[in-house]
Structures are given as structure tokens and as C-alpha cells.
């Protein structure tokens, strides 16, 4: 069949670039391999240049793939599955990036992009290390390119092509029509991903992932060329770079989870988080081993092992998150795409290569026969690296249970599988001790010297500073224990260890480095770690749910003791509720914009006596609906930041009627509406309430009503009272008639009284008919003049060029004038009206206005420019809207509430600040290694 | 003995110690019958029984959700989770719970939902607010 309107060229071009990119990467790998084998021979340069040329070609081809895919997404070519599934016509441009790397193929391309960027730097800067390092890089690029190749070998498909056509991936009757494209729309991007974090977090994290290949490649290169010492120098700044960037990426993930998602924290020990943290930990262990090896010649084998491990763990992480194996243990893994085998192959190739080289060359690596001194820095740094390695093993082991289950089940199908009971508690319990050791070691080792030969002389100084640090740490621990809610001794130990490294390293910077911060990379990182420990304890132990009202909830909940905390609170609209922590919270209003519904919740801080302290703030948590408004797809938190703590809130639940329009309709149908008729000024008495009809308006306001040009709208203003109560509540039900759409009625809810009021559609007819029966009388008028119409004095104040007529939407070249009128009724009441005269495309129009309280309608008929006389027609509604049918239901279920979760996070800024300082130390270290003379 | 040997022995000893102590943190997947039998905390996979009522009344208690779940063996039991009802709950295709049997009901400590979505397979994780 010949389909209409398809754009097949970008896809064909894109796929051509994929194949080219794959072939060029493979060629580059082979060329660099031979260049390395032939180094120091005549054939070297030819191979190297071929390697360079084909790597650059690979880079250009990959850019071509990225460009083609991006083009398809921005042009919204829904004939491509990738565009159809990830973008829509109404998706703002900036989210095209999120849509691009949301899927596996896009994120592989992002990864590849960074490899290419790093590869170009290596070509320029790596010197003699270029060929072996780039051989490894090109091998990785070949495998990554194969992930999106999309070529069939028999029934096996190698890679998932991002340029697949929708009609090839989906079997639907619509594709039997040649013009199917005109009938489909993009599905759009999951609203959860429509935020700026999704724009900046993945590229940073993937740069971190991609950069781990460089120390890995240097390690392979060192083993391969048997140059076991020289590789340590160039690898170090790369490893520091990688540590800083990967750390930033992970930290951004935590910040995203905390700020924008309703996870209620920055770290949840989720498998996806764990598997990105673990390579960072081994990388940091590698950096320490590398430093030792550079300074003393010890730990070269460990440096090899840690760097090799880090990249393999990145691949393992990729496998876990992309293969679907985490299925029921992770919140945010990619959906499975059938790449499992290829991903395993990816790990397999690099693991076998690394393990084989490491084992084969192990004996070859120079090792110093004499053991390092027990009182030397290198010894304790090595122990520290070992502790980090232990941490990595523990986290990986626990996170890998699903993999273990799969393996056992392959041999024994009856095996039921194991899982962690409570992952958070498990990881916290063990990682606490890792933090203790790291704190103590990083404080102590800083005051030791590399290759210690004269410990006797140094010992005195060492002991003095360790004692100073210990005393300062004890004091800081005691001080922080005043605000920390520490219940178990283990946390005291952890706090002490953190304060110890903080004190020891601050002392080191002051007394040893004399405040020279340029030399203080490691000390700053260690101080950052100490601050992070304090922040973790603060946020973890002192995290307090303030969304709870011990008094209001008491006795209401069956089967719940007083001990059991309630973490969510129900806030009725407009009624203040005291909460824990001395706050009074009021859900004030909600507003809808596009698919987002935002709730304004005011917090007032009260003092002990319950008096208002003057401190207050408003938070705006929101929920996002899908495009049909049929369900809530995301709940976004809102956080009040203080220096010492944050107050974090999100809407954890809404009334069912707000979540599910179908249920709301059923609920509406099940209500018993009684009909009443009332004129303005009347009072309607129902069984339990009375409602005063205060007036009506043609410009009604209703939360669900968005005025559009051409609407005819009508709202009734009522005030509702419970019998025997003077507290009145406004209710404004409305009707509107929209051209080509029909009439709609929007009921008003008075949650406090459980009342629902709506206008009968019959009143629309009544009102329309009234409009049509008008009999106009024309009056010529001049500015400042007054006429009398049935006892009403109509005064023409002025001709106004500034138009704010509700039904007028300006267009260029319009000539529009409003006649500002002031009307005085026989009883002295006053009103205003501004009918409009308009010339558009040489056609005169007039837009009426009215003084509804008098039932007067005005029409601006024409202007006589010579005499400056206007003709204004006036009419009085014959049967003034006397009786309006109103329907009222009592005992309507309340749907004017939100269920809110509010958490105080003390010390959250210590977490961010400590982490940033730690990463800054890594970056500073890199800079110092690259430019030691500055 | 060389110091490196001492370290190696210490590492192995600590590793074994951790492995033994961490085995307490591990639980197995089970169905209702097995959970009732061993009385321990287990992981349980099943589907929401959409014909039976879902009890969630936030005006009474925003932290109490009760529903009926059918496990892999086809057995239907009442499940209680002390947390707010996730917004996608009724649409879930599969539910993974951690918890234990208490009498006739399954008291869940956390819940992971798998929801089909036209955008993407979505997952929702909820922890019990109890304790």
C-alpha cells in the first residue's frame, strides 16, 4: 500500500548512519588494536591514523543518528514509533530532550555521544597511550552501536532500531488506511518526566558513566603494554574527573527524587540508585590505590583491579536497569526491550578481557617485596580502599538478589526466590559501619606520611593532632547530640567518626597546609564526607512528619494505638487545622492550568500557647492529570527551604471524585437534587439550609470554567447558611453555551455544608428567550448627555478607546469604541455599562452590554462623526429573570479536601553541602594533577 | 605471619560474619498459604481482585487501605496497608507486597504496583506508615 504523508527519508538516513557508525567503530577498534601491537614499528602510524580516521567517522555518523532522531522528534513525525510514543503536538520544545533520552535507544546514543567527546580529547591529549586506550574505547562504542542496530539474523534481532515505523511495530486496523497518519496523534511524554531535572540529570549521569571507561581503558592499556607504572599518572586526573561527574550525576538524582518526586527523601536504596553508587565507590577506592601507587609503588595491582571493576560495574548497572530483571524490586527501571542477551554479552566481553589480562599479567606487575610500614599513610589508605570495596560488595550483593534468583531458577524451576525484607533498614545497618571506618581512617591517614622511615620523630606530632581531633570530635558530637534525636549508640559512633574526620582535616588544612586550599583537595573531600555524615543523621533521625494531628485523629481510627504515627493529614478546604510541630495548616484554594492542578496550603507557625507567631508561608504542591483528565499521573511536592531545615509537602491522596471522572459522575447521579425556583432577593429553604439569591452575573467565575470567545455564560450568586447559623458560604453555580459545543452546567459545592447547587438547563432557555424578546428604543446621544428611559437616567460619560468588553477579542486593524454609560435607577441605585461599536474589515459590529440588576440592555448602534452623535439603543427585559430554577442536593459527599503529607527534614543542607564539598575536592584534585605548577 | 595475610584472614572473617548476620534480612517469595504457615515476613505477588470492594476512607483515616488480593495459587485474602491509597491503585496489573499474615488478613509493610499506562509501564511504591 502507498501511505500518504509519511516522511521515510530521515529514518532511512538515520539507519544508514547507525550502520555506518557501527562499522566505523569496529574498524577503529581493529586499527587501534593493530597500531598498539605494531607500536615502535614502521606500520604503527598507518594503523593509528586509520584508527583516528574511523573513530572520527564513527563520531560524525553518531551525530548523524542523533540529529535524525532529534529531527523526527521535533517535527513530530508520528509515523516513527519513537516519536509517536514520546512526543505530542502540545509538548513544549525543551522537553524534546527528555523525550529523546527517555527510551533505551536515546540513552545509548547519549552514552555514545559522551564516549565520542572523551575519545576526541584522548586522541588529542593521550600521546603514547592513545592507541591502546582508544582500542578499548572503540570496542565499547562498537558494542553500544550494536544496541541500536536493528538488523535481523534469522529470527534474532541485533539491537533495537530507534527509527522503527509505527506501522511495523504495531498491528492495528488503522494501518489498513493509506491516510492513517492524519488520524493519529503522539502519546506525549509522561508528565513525571516533564521537568528540568529530566533535562539535566541524564546527561550528567551519562557523562559520569561514560567517563569511567577512561581509567578502565588506561588500566587495560597498562596491563596490555606491560607499562605498569606510567599509566598511573594520566589515569589519575581522569579518575578524579569521573568521580566528580559521576558523583554529581548521582547527587542530582537524589535532588530530583527529593525536590520533584514524591519519594519523601533523597536516597531510598533503590536498586537503580545502588548500582550507580557502587561504581562510584570502587572508583574512589581506585583513586586511593592510584595515589598510593604513584607515591610509593605499592598497590598497583589494587589500582588496576578497582578501575577495571568500576567500568564493569557500570555495565552491570546498565544490565540491571535495562534488562527488566529488577522487575519487582525497583521503582524506576527501564522497560524491557529484549536487549538482555546483548547486554550480558557487553558485560561478558569486558569482564573476560579485564579478568584475563589482570590474571595473566599479575606476576608481571612490579610489587615491592618489603611490606609497607604499619604507621604509613599508604597502609591505612589501602585499608580504607578495602573498606570501600567491602561497601561495594555488600550493596551489590543485596541488590543482586533478583539476578541470583534468576540463576538458581534456571537450574531449579521450583526455587521461590529470595528478597530483602526491608532494603532501607538492611543497607543502613551495614553502611553505617562503613561510614564509621571511612571517617576514622580518613581522619587518621591524613596525618600520616607516605613511605614513613622515621616514625619515632613523627609519632609525637601525629599523636598530638589525633588527640586534638579526637577531643574536638567528642565536643562536636556532644554539641550535635543536643539537636539530633539519637536513640541508639551506633549513631553516636557514626556521628563521632564523621566529626573526627571533619576536625582532623580542618586541623590539617590550618596547621599543616597553612591554609593553602590549593593543596587541600583530599582534606576538603574528607571534610565534605564528615558534613555529609552529619546531614544523613540529621535528615534520617530528625525527619519528622508534621502532617498529623494527635488530637483530631484520636479515637477515630480503629485498631490503632497512640504509638502508631500518622503521617498523612486530611485538610478540608478553608478550614485551619493544627498540626504537629506547632503549625496550623489551611488548604486555601486550588487552581488548574493545563494538566496541572495546584493547591495552595498556608502554614502558620504557632507558639506554645497556640497564638500566632507572625511566621507563615504558603506551599504549592500540585498534581498532574493525563491529557483526558481521567486520572492523576503525578503528584509533585512543594518545599519550604530554611537554612537549617526543609518543610516538604506533597498531596498524597485526593477524594475519589477528583481522581476519577467516571466515579464523580456516578456520585453526581446518585445525589438527590430537589428543584426550587427563586428570584433575586429570595431565600430558598431546604431541609437543613437556607440559601439567599444575591444576584446573577454574565461573567461568572468557576474553578472549572475557562471563558472562551463567543461563550454565553450565566452565573447565579447565592449565599448558603445552615439553619440556626449565621456563617454564610458563597455558592455560584453557572451555565454556559459555547458555539458548536453546546450548553454546560457547572454546579457549585459548599463543602462545609455538604451542599451541591446547580442550575437547571431549562433556565438557559429561559434566559436565552428573554434575550431574544428585547424591544430596543434608540436614543441619539452626545458625550456628557443624559436620557431618560422608563424612569432610569442614562448618562453617557465618555467614548472610550480602551475596551474591556468580555466578549471582545482585539484584532489588528480593528476600530473599536465603547460608550461608557452610567445608569441611575428611580430608587437611586447606580450601575455601569459599556456597549461596544466596532469596525472590522470595513464591517460594522456592535456588542451589547447590560446592567443586569435593572434588566437593562444597551446596544451601540452607530456613530455620526460629523455631529459626534452616537445612537444607543436601550431595552428592558420584558419578563425580568424573575424565577430561576435551581436544583439543590444536601448530604453531598465532600470532595473539597486533600490528603497531605508534610515532613520536616532538618539538616538537608548539610547533605547537599557535604556532598558538593566532597565532589569539589575531587575536581580540585583533578585540576591540581593537570596543572601542578599553578 | 605477614601483615597482608592477617588482613586477608580478617576480611574473610568479617565477610562470613556479615553474610551470616545479613541472612536474617532476607525473605522468600511466598503465597498466602505459605505465609500463614511460617508466620514470617514474606514477599508476595498477586493481583487486585477488582470485583471486591477497596476500602479507603480518608475522612476517617488517610492511612488505612484494605483490599482483596489473589495470589499466584489463586487464593484470595484481605490485605491491609497502613498508608494512603496510591493514585493508580485500581489500575494496577500486579502488586508486590512485603508483610506477614495476621490471622485472616495480610498485614503489608510496603507495596509495589505495576500499572499499565499508555505512556510507559509505571510502577508505584508505597511504604506502610506504621512504625
mmCIF file of C-alpha atoms in Angstrom, chain A residues 550 553-555 559-566 580:
data_model
loop_
_atom_site.group_PDB
_atom_site.id
_atom_site.type_symbol
_atom_site.label_atom_id
_atom_site.label_comp_id
_atom_site.label_asym_id
_atom_site.label_seq_id
_atom_site.Cartn_x
_atom_site.Cartn_y
_atom_site.Cartn_z
ATOM 1 C CA UNK A 550 -2.788 13.814 67.512
ATOM 2 C CA UNK A 553 -7.285 11.855 64.981
ATOM 3 C CA UNK A 554 -7.545 10.373 68.446
ATOM 4 C CA UNK A 555 -10.063 7.615 68.768
ATOM 5 C CA UNK A 559 -7.167 -0.658 65.695
ATOM 6 C CA UNK A 560 -4.534 1.991 66.014
ATOM 7 C CA UNK A 561 -2.723 2.716 69.199
ATOM 8 C CA UNK A 562 -1.383 6.079 70.168
ATOM 9 C CA UNK A 563 2.116 4.884 69.422
ATOM 10 C CA UNK A 564 1.473 4.456 65.758
ATOM 11 C CA UNK A 565 2.270 7.554 63.885
ATOM 12 C CA UNK A 566 0.024 9.037 61.333
ATOM 13 C CA UNK A 580 2.380 18.629 64.967
#
